């Protein structure tokens, strides 16, 4: 491939995946040029400002803007000229019918097609339906010709799928400590190139090449959707059990602990609560259901997973109404906007769904989130019924109850005896089972978790 040494990397789309990926490769010693089509976002990053909350990214951005190992542009042609390996990290949002909208990937492929003049490796990192990478390759070469330019018949591109498994809020931690690096390719000659790309990481974490799973393009694409569908299944499964526990006064936390002690099941993703949200799990689950349908398969197992999750907000609010009665005109404290802790991402946050429902019922809301308030304001029309508060205790002042909707760890460190005194009625509806009921009871609170039986 390139005679240049070291390799140069282009990362297209500097969002939650692209920016940490770009900076991760800069930290590994590669020269990285990041391309962001949104000029405002690109300018922010140029100014060493991170457009979202992600641990460690600001420090690496500063470090590698100064070291010269990372630069930003909106100019695709310039980046394609400079880089040997091009990472596609653009969004693949959900369409109205639930399928994945791959138009950003296709548009980027067209832009790359117009810019590529010499051989490049194009890596699809975005999560996309099986066979998307083949379509991307067709666009890149301007016709079906196995990576060769139709007119010149020169090999100009290879397409590789390296799906991203990072967790938002821990993107860099996951970049530097991957559990596996899945590489889908149809040209085996690329294996050593990909291994060399990650070699500095393997050396840094003293990891052998067995971390790689080399496979075909389709298996790599399916592996990513399967992983997210399985995680979603675990969450909906335990939430279904939580509904039973709530009915019969059993404790879902104990049940989850018992099954989690079996290594065949494991403890992760077995926390009952108001369900999963965010940009990835819901959309990837819906997309996978559509992929099943398109292939004439029965994916009703996953449809049930989606249904259980869609019912969570209803189930939670029914519990609130059961104890508080008619909610209209009452004041509730809302703790948490982000779809999970350590991020300011409110996309498809269950908290936002709860807030919308309560605003429609004319409930006054006093809202706290340590990071996500600005992002919430940017993405939502904010009702006059909502007051944003600087601290959890300020949000609780005069409230009929506290609703915990994001399990920020700092919420369990509050002084609940003090909180109890400032509220109209000291009641907590812990939608994430994040607090210790015994601490709350001792402080004088009425505590309601999800499926906790007599403990709640
Ligand atoms: N967010 C996650 O935690 C996560 C984890 C694993 C995989 N993924 C997948 O990674 C992909 C990206 O997700 P994200 O959360 O980073 O999305 P994002 O919306 O945060 O970022 C995408 C960025 O791409 C930019 N963009 C769009 N078209 C472009 C183009 N032609 N050239 C340059 N920039 C362009 C957008 O302006 C945006 O800034 C998606 O497929 C997602 O499913 C996301």
XYZ file of C-alpha atoms and ligand atoms in Angstrom:
500
model
C 0.000 0.000 0.000
C 1.704 3.245 1.013
C 5.451 3.903 0.787
C 4.966 6.611 3.410
C 5.982 5.735 6.932
C 4.305 6.025 9.354
C 0.804 5.444 8.029
C -1.545 8.336 8.116
C -5.135 7.943 9.259
C -8.243 9.870 8.261
C -11.284 9.716 10.545
C -14.547 10.880 8.957
C -17.215 11.979 11.449
C -15.919 13.386 14.753
C -18.811 12.341 16.976
C -18.945 10.085 20.017
C -17.055 7.349 18.164
C -14.921 9.281 15.678
C -13.274 11.819 17.988
C -12.137 9.317 20.666
C -11.003 6.929 17.901
C -9.016 9.664 16.164
C -7.367 10.786 19.397
C -6.745 7.190 20.474
C -4.778 6.563 17.265
C -2.895 9.871 17.741
C -1.925 8.709 21.228
C -0.635 5.470 19.677
C 1.709 7.572 17.557
C -0.125 7.774 14.232
C -0.761 11.010 12.376
C -4.496 11.517 12.261
C -6.580 13.969 10.296
C -10.172 14.232 11.470
C -12.929 15.320 9.083
C -16.169 16.745 10.419
C -18.862 17.930 8.007
C -20.590 20.126 10.604
C -18.520 23.335 10.440
C -19.563 24.478 13.937
C -18.469 21.173 15.457
C -15.250 21.202 13.443
C -14.476 24.736 14.683
C -15.166 23.764 18.299
C -12.739 20.845 17.993
C -10.179 23.091 16.300
C -10.516 25.377 19.331
C -9.715 22.319 21.486
C -13.261 22.202 22.790
C -15.001 18.804 22.996
C -18.619 18.991 21.782
C -19.791 16.314 24.257
C -18.875 14.973 27.663
C -16.440 12.078 27.408
C -13.799 11.292 30.039
C -10.210 12.047 28.981
C -11.023 13.325 25.481
C -10.377 17.009 26.293
C -6.875 16.218 27.617
C -5.956 14.121 24.558
C -7.403 16.740 22.215
C -5.172 19.405 23.749
C -2.155 17.101 23.806
C -2.368 16.029 20.173
C -3.491 19.350 18.730
C -0.203 20.583 20.199
C 1.891 17.542 19.268
C 0.697 17.909 15.671
C -0.480 14.291 15.610
C -4.113 15.369 15.288
C -5.653 17.992 13.053
C -9.208 18.812 12.011
C -10.708 19.830 8.719
C -14.027 19.992 6.917
C -12.212 19.260 3.660
C -12.708 15.616 2.652
C -10.426 15.897 -0.385
C -7.543 17.209 1.706
C -7.917 14.405 4.245
C -8.143 11.719 1.554
C -4.980 13.072 -0.044
C -3.089 12.937 3.270
C -4.355 9.666 4.710
C -3.748 6.027 3.777
C -6.437 4.493 5.964
C -9.882 6.097 6.076
C -12.229 5.364 8.998
C -15.952 5.958 8.395
C -17.470 6.977 11.750
C -20.665 8.744 10.655
C -24.117 8.246 12.158
C -26.527 5.466 11.194
C -29.736 6.701 12.870
C -33.100 4.980 12.993
C -35.600 5.468 10.179
C -39.324 5.793 10.949
C -39.837 2.101 10.096
C -37.101 1.086 12.551
C -34.480 0.234 9.926
C -31.025 1.794 9.923
C -30.615 4.947 7.859
C -27.293 4.431 6.076
C -27.547 7.622 4.011
C -24.662 9.331 5.876
C -22.417 6.375 5.064
C -23.529 6.398 1.431
C -23.028 10.160 1.132
C -19.568 9.866 2.669
C -18.752 7.019 0.269
C -19.724 9.275 -2.652
C -17.494 12.050 -1.288
C -14.622 9.598 -0.882
C -15.219 8.252 -4.394
C -14.848 11.791 -5.749
C -11.636 12.308 -3.766
C -9.730 9.012 -3.935
C -6.932 9.165 -6.513
C -4.622 6.456 -5.152
C -5.077 3.189 -3.249
C -6.804 3.490 0.158
C -8.119 1.165 2.819
C -11.584 2.297 3.858
C -12.718 1.035 7.255
C -16.416 1.057 8.126
C -16.676 1.632 11.871
C -20.273 2.810 11.894
C -22.806 0.166 12.920
C -24.653 -0.818 9.764
C -26.849 -3.634 8.441
C -25.214 -6.679 6.948
C -24.074 -6.056 3.360
C -23.740 -2.267 3.828
C -19.965 -2.561 3.391
C -20.497 -4.177 -0.024
C -22.740 -1.282 -1.067
C -20.130 1.166 0.217
C -17.498 -0.568 -1.872
C -19.714 -0.361 -4.959
C -20.109 3.379 -4.426
C -16.394 3.849 -3.779
C -15.399 2.221 -7.038
C -18.300 3.666 -8.986
C -19.667 0.273 -9.995
C -19.386 -3.399 -9.195
C -15.780 -4.290 -9.918
C -14.207 -5.842 -6.818
C -12.437 -2.735 -5.569
C -11.012 -1.814 -8.962
C -11.779 1.489 -10.565
C -14.254 0.813 -13.366
C -12.529 3.109 -15.853
C -8.830 2.485 -15.140
C -9.186 -1.063 -13.723
C -6.576 -0.102 -11.085
C -7.172 -1.427 -7.560
C -8.052 1.732 -5.697
C -9.812 0.563 -2.606
C -10.269 -2.217 -0.104
C -13.157 -2.067 2.337
C -12.793 -3.446 5.848
C -15.381 -3.599 8.641
C -14.071 -2.994 12.159
C -17.231 -2.586 14.266
C -17.027 -0.335 17.292
C -17.862 -1.732 20.715
C -16.953 1.264 22.889
C -19.260 2.392 25.670
C -20.200 6.059 25.595
C -18.725 7.817 28.622
C -15.846 5.319 28.642
C -14.824 5.616 25.019
C -11.091 6.061 25.602
C -10.955 3.435 28.340
C -12.504 1.004 25.850
C -10.282 2.144 22.966
C -7.183 1.366 25.015
C -8.583 -1.838 26.579
C -10.508 -3.619 23.842
C -12.049 -6.978 24.701
C -11.664 -7.982 21.035
C -10.875 -6.330 17.730
C -13.219 -7.710 15.097
C -11.965 -7.293 11.543
C -14.170 -8.174 8.600
C -12.349 -8.292 5.273
C -12.416 -10.043 1.945
C -8.770 -9.503 1.052
C -6.526 -11.615 3.344
C -3.469 -9.576 2.306
C -4.775 -6.809 4.544
C -4.393 -8.801 7.766
C -0.780 -7.729 8.476
C -1.635 -4.103 7.651
C -4.473 -4.085 10.178
C -2.323 -5.839 12.785
C 0.396 -3.213 12.245
C -2.166 -0.437 12.626
C -2.998 -1.750 16.092
C 0.568 -2.904 16.924
C 1.353 0.112 19.184
C -1.811 -0.677 21.148
C -0.926 -4.366 21.483
C 2.543 -3.362 22.729
C 1.111 -0.788 25.136
C -1.286 -3.257 26.761
C 0.977 -6.303 26.354
C -1.610 -8.108 24.295
C -1.023 -10.810 21.715
C -2.572 -11.020 18.268
C -5.201 -13.410 19.601
C -7.283 -10.311 20.425
C -8.128 -10.115 16.701
C -11.098 -11.942 15.271
C -10.577 -11.922 11.517
C -13.677 -12.791 9.590
C -15.673 -11.936 6.485
C -17.425 -8.581 6.029
C -20.944 -9.886 6.718
C -20.025 -11.728 9.938
C -18.344 -8.593 11.294
C -21.439 -6.509 10.546
C -23.767 -9.097 12.092
C -21.519 -9.510 15.165
C -22.032 -5.870 16.149
C -25.822 -5.971 15.832
C -25.893 -9.313 17.653
C -23.875 -7.926 20.569
C -26.218 -4.977 21.066
C -29.349 -7.102 20.583
C -28.071 -9.527 23.214
C -27.299 -6.755 25.726
C -30.774 -5.312 25.149
C -32.233 -8.788 25.678
C -30.509 -9.123 29.055
C -31.944 -5.796 30.209
C -35.488 -6.513 29.040
C -35.275 -10.031 30.458
C -34.441 -8.793 33.958
C -37.087 -6.071 33.661
C -39.692 -8.720 32.854
C -38.598 -10.594 35.996
C -38.751 -7.290 37.939
C -42.435 -6.976 36.977
C -43.062 -10.414 38.484
C -41.048 -9.554 41.609
C -43.069 -6.353 42.039
C -46.319 -8.355 41.841
C -45.340 -11.050 44.352
C -43.105 -8.949 46.634
C -39.887 -10.708 45.703
C -36.570 -8.973 45.129
C -35.215 -8.767 41.581
C -31.785 -7.675 42.796
C -31.434 -10.968 44.662
C -32.681 -12.913 41.661
C -30.194 -11.080 39.400
C -27.374 -11.744 41.867
C -28.189 -15.453 41.973
C -28.276 -15.907 38.210
C -25.279 -13.608 37.728
C -23.148 -15.867 39.946
C -23.448 -18.491 37.226
C -20.520 -17.736 34.898
C -22.615 -18.924 31.947
C -24.891 -15.907 32.578
C -22.636 -13.260 34.173
C -23.574 -10.220 36.234
C -23.501 -7.423 33.654
C -26.629 -5.810 32.193
C -28.892 -7.412 34.778
C -29.910 -4.236 36.629
C -33.676 -3.762 36.609
C -34.869 -0.221 35.930
C -36.724 2.062 33.558
C -35.043 0.470 30.561
C -32.332 1.173 28.063
C -31.983 4.280 25.931
C -29.231 6.171 24.162
C -28.331 6.346 20.517
C -27.178 2.757 20.099
C -29.121 -0.030 21.838
C -32.652 1.042 20.790
C -31.743 1.820 17.179
C -29.524 -1.213 16.707
C -32.207 -3.476 18.155
C -34.851 -2.009 15.804
C -32.486 -2.258 12.842
C -31.719 -5.897 13.635
C -35.440 -6.705 13.843
C -35.868 -5.179 10.368
C -32.889 -7.162 9.052
C -34.559 -10.350 10.347
C -37.824 -9.405 8.648
C -36.089 -8.511 5.388
C -34.568 -11.972 5.394
C -37.933 -13.617 6.015
C -36.954 -14.729 9.540
C -38.836 -14.834 12.817
C -37.091 -12.273 15.041
C -40.092 -12.014 17.393
C -37.794 -12.731 20.337
C -36.225 -9.327 19.694
C -39.599 -7.706 19.081
C -40.534 -8.800 22.615
C -37.300 -7.282 23.937
C -38.243 -3.976 22.300
C -41.803 -4.152 23.604
C -40.699 -4.778 27.202
C -38.414 -1.761 26.945
C -41.081 0.450 25.383
C -43.405 -0.426 28.289
C -40.918 0.654 30.995
C -41.871 4.322 31.171
C -45.541 3.370 31.523
C -44.797 0.845 34.253
C -42.658 3.356 36.135
C -45.169 6.195 35.921
C -48.006 3.860 36.966
C -46.013 3.146 40.121
C -45.587 6.885 40.746
C -49.337 7.485 40.279
C -50.183 4.540 42.530
C -48.439 6.248 45.451
C -48.931 9.946 44.659
C -52.360 9.891 43.029
C -53.202 12.457 40.336
C -49.921 14.108 39.306
C -51.240 17.271 37.575
C -50.293 20.366 39.608
C -47.750 18.486 41.757
C -44.018 19.239 41.838
C -41.539 16.448 41.215
C -37.767 16.470 41.416
C -36.097 14.746 38.473
C -32.565 13.505 39.049
C -30.865 12.657 35.796
C -31.349 13.476 32.120
C -28.547 11.558 30.431
C -29.393 8.080 29.159
C -26.675 6.742 31.464
C -23.985 8.180 33.758
C -20.692 9.691 32.551
C -22.193 11.186 29.420
C -24.246 14.234 28.516
C -25.981 12.266 25.760
C -29.769 12.549 26.045
C -30.592 10.871 22.729
C -33.468 8.414 23.353
C -32.985 8.857 27.070
C -35.750 7.223 29.110
C -35.552 10.312 31.313
C -36.590 12.529 28.414
C -39.561 10.230 27.724
C -40.628 10.430 31.389
C -40.275 14.224 31.372
C -42.374 14.569 28.202
C -45.142 12.472 29.731
C -45.118 14.469 32.974
C -45.095 17.837 31.218
C -48.138 16.711 29.213
C -49.843 16.033 32.553
C -48.969 19.571 33.757
C -46.549 18.405 36.440
C -43.981 20.976 37.633
C -40.481 19.527 37.320
C -37.306 20.579 39.139
C -34.561 18.954 37.152
C -30.941 18.187 37.971
C -28.224 16.514 35.939
C -24.496 17.076 36.532
C -23.643 17.329 32.804
C -26.609 16.905 30.480
C -28.711 20.043 31.049
C -27.243 22.029 28.146
C -27.554 19.072 25.790
C -31.172 18.548 26.900
C -31.935 22.238 26.245
C -30.233 22.049 22.848
C -32.278 19.067 21.709
C -35.699 19.728 23.295
C -38.253 22.451 23.448
C -38.176 23.293 27.130
C -41.553 23.712 28.821
C -42.208 26.533 31.317
C -43.055 23.774 33.785
C -39.370 22.783 33.970
C -36.885 24.492 36.283
C -33.235 23.468 36.031
C -31.417 23.198 39.357
C -27.738 23.426 40.266
C -27.845 20.605 42.820
C -29.931 17.536 43.669
C -31.055 19.163 46.932
C -32.188 22.316 45.132
C -34.273 20.108 42.826
C -35.814 18.351 45.835
C -36.925 21.584 47.556
C -40.701 21.535 48.119
C -41.139 18.480 45.851
C -43.747 15.765 46.369
C -41.199 13.117 45.349
C -37.812 12.555 43.724
C -37.640 10.541 40.504
C -34.196 9.035 39.891
C -33.861 8.473 36.165
C -30.084 8.273 35.639
C -27.839 6.336 38.017
C -25.178 8.993 38.484
C -23.006 7.585 41.320
C -22.995 10.952 43.154
C -26.737 10.655 43.836
C -26.113 7.906 46.395
C -23.730 10.238 48.263
C -26.415 12.843 49.045
C -27.269 13.634 52.691
C -30.732 12.082 52.714
C -31.603 13.193 56.256
C -31.094 16.782 55.107
C -32.998 16.134 51.877
C -35.908 14.648 53.778
C -36.451 17.980 55.551
C -36.620 20.162 52.439
C -39.250 18.113 50.633
C -43.006 18.428 50.789
C -43.274 14.645 51.059
C -40.076 12.575 51.332
C -40.683 9.921 48.700
C -38.176 8.518 46.200
C -38.982 6.549 43.053
C -35.635 5.053 42.159
C -35.950 4.167 38.486
C -32.429 2.743 38.433
C -32.289 0.830 41.752
C -29.217 2.889 42.479
C -29.790 3.769 46.153
C -29.635 1.567 49.234
C -33.233 1.250 50.523
C -32.065 0.780 54.137
C -30.206 4.133 54.054
C -33.298 5.833 52.664
C -35.639 4.265 55.208
C -33.282 5.280 58.048
C -33.293 8.867 56.738
C -37.094 8.939 56.856
C -37.869 8.383 53.177
C -40.576 6.289 51.624
C -38.524 4.425 49.006
C -39.778 2.717 45.841
C -37.371 0.889 43.582
C -38.063 -1.394 40.645
C -39.109 -4.949 41.583
C -37.618 -4.837 45.071
C -40.554 -6.397 46.940
C -40.596 -5.715 50.681
C -37.312 -3.791 50.511
C -38.957 -1.061 48.568
N -22.147 6.381 20.360
C -21.742 5.166 20.715
O -21.587 4.852 21.904
C -21.440 4.126 19.661
C -20.813 2.936 20.041
C -20.539 1.983 19.057
C -20.887 2.222 17.742
N -21.524 3.395 17.409
C -21.862 3.622 15.999
O -20.891 4.522 15.462
C -21.503 5.380 14.492
C -21.284 6.836 14.870
O -21.962 7.069 16.090
P -21.737 8.416 16.927
O -22.461 8.230 18.211
O -20.293 8.773 16.937
O -22.527 9.452 16.004
P -22.489 11.045 16.121
O -23.758 11.520 15.550
O -22.082 11.442 17.496
O -21.286 11.444 15.154
C -21.320 11.322 13.748
C -20.602 12.535 13.177
O -20.396 12.357 11.785
C -20.502 13.638 11.170
N -20.680 13.414 9.733
C -21.792 12.994 9.069
N -21.534 12.891 7.748
C -20.235 13.241 7.570
C -19.382 13.311 6.445
N -19.810 13.013 5.208
N -18.092 13.703 6.629
C -17.640 14.017 7.858
N -18.418 13.978 8.961
C -19.682 13.576 8.822
C -21.671 14.263 11.878
O -21.706 15.653 11.726
C -21.389 13.841 13.317
O -20.579 14.787 13.992
C -22.976 4.963 14.424
O -23.133 4.013 13.411
C -23.201 4.299 15.781
O -24.238 3.341 15.740
C -21.792 4.359 18.329
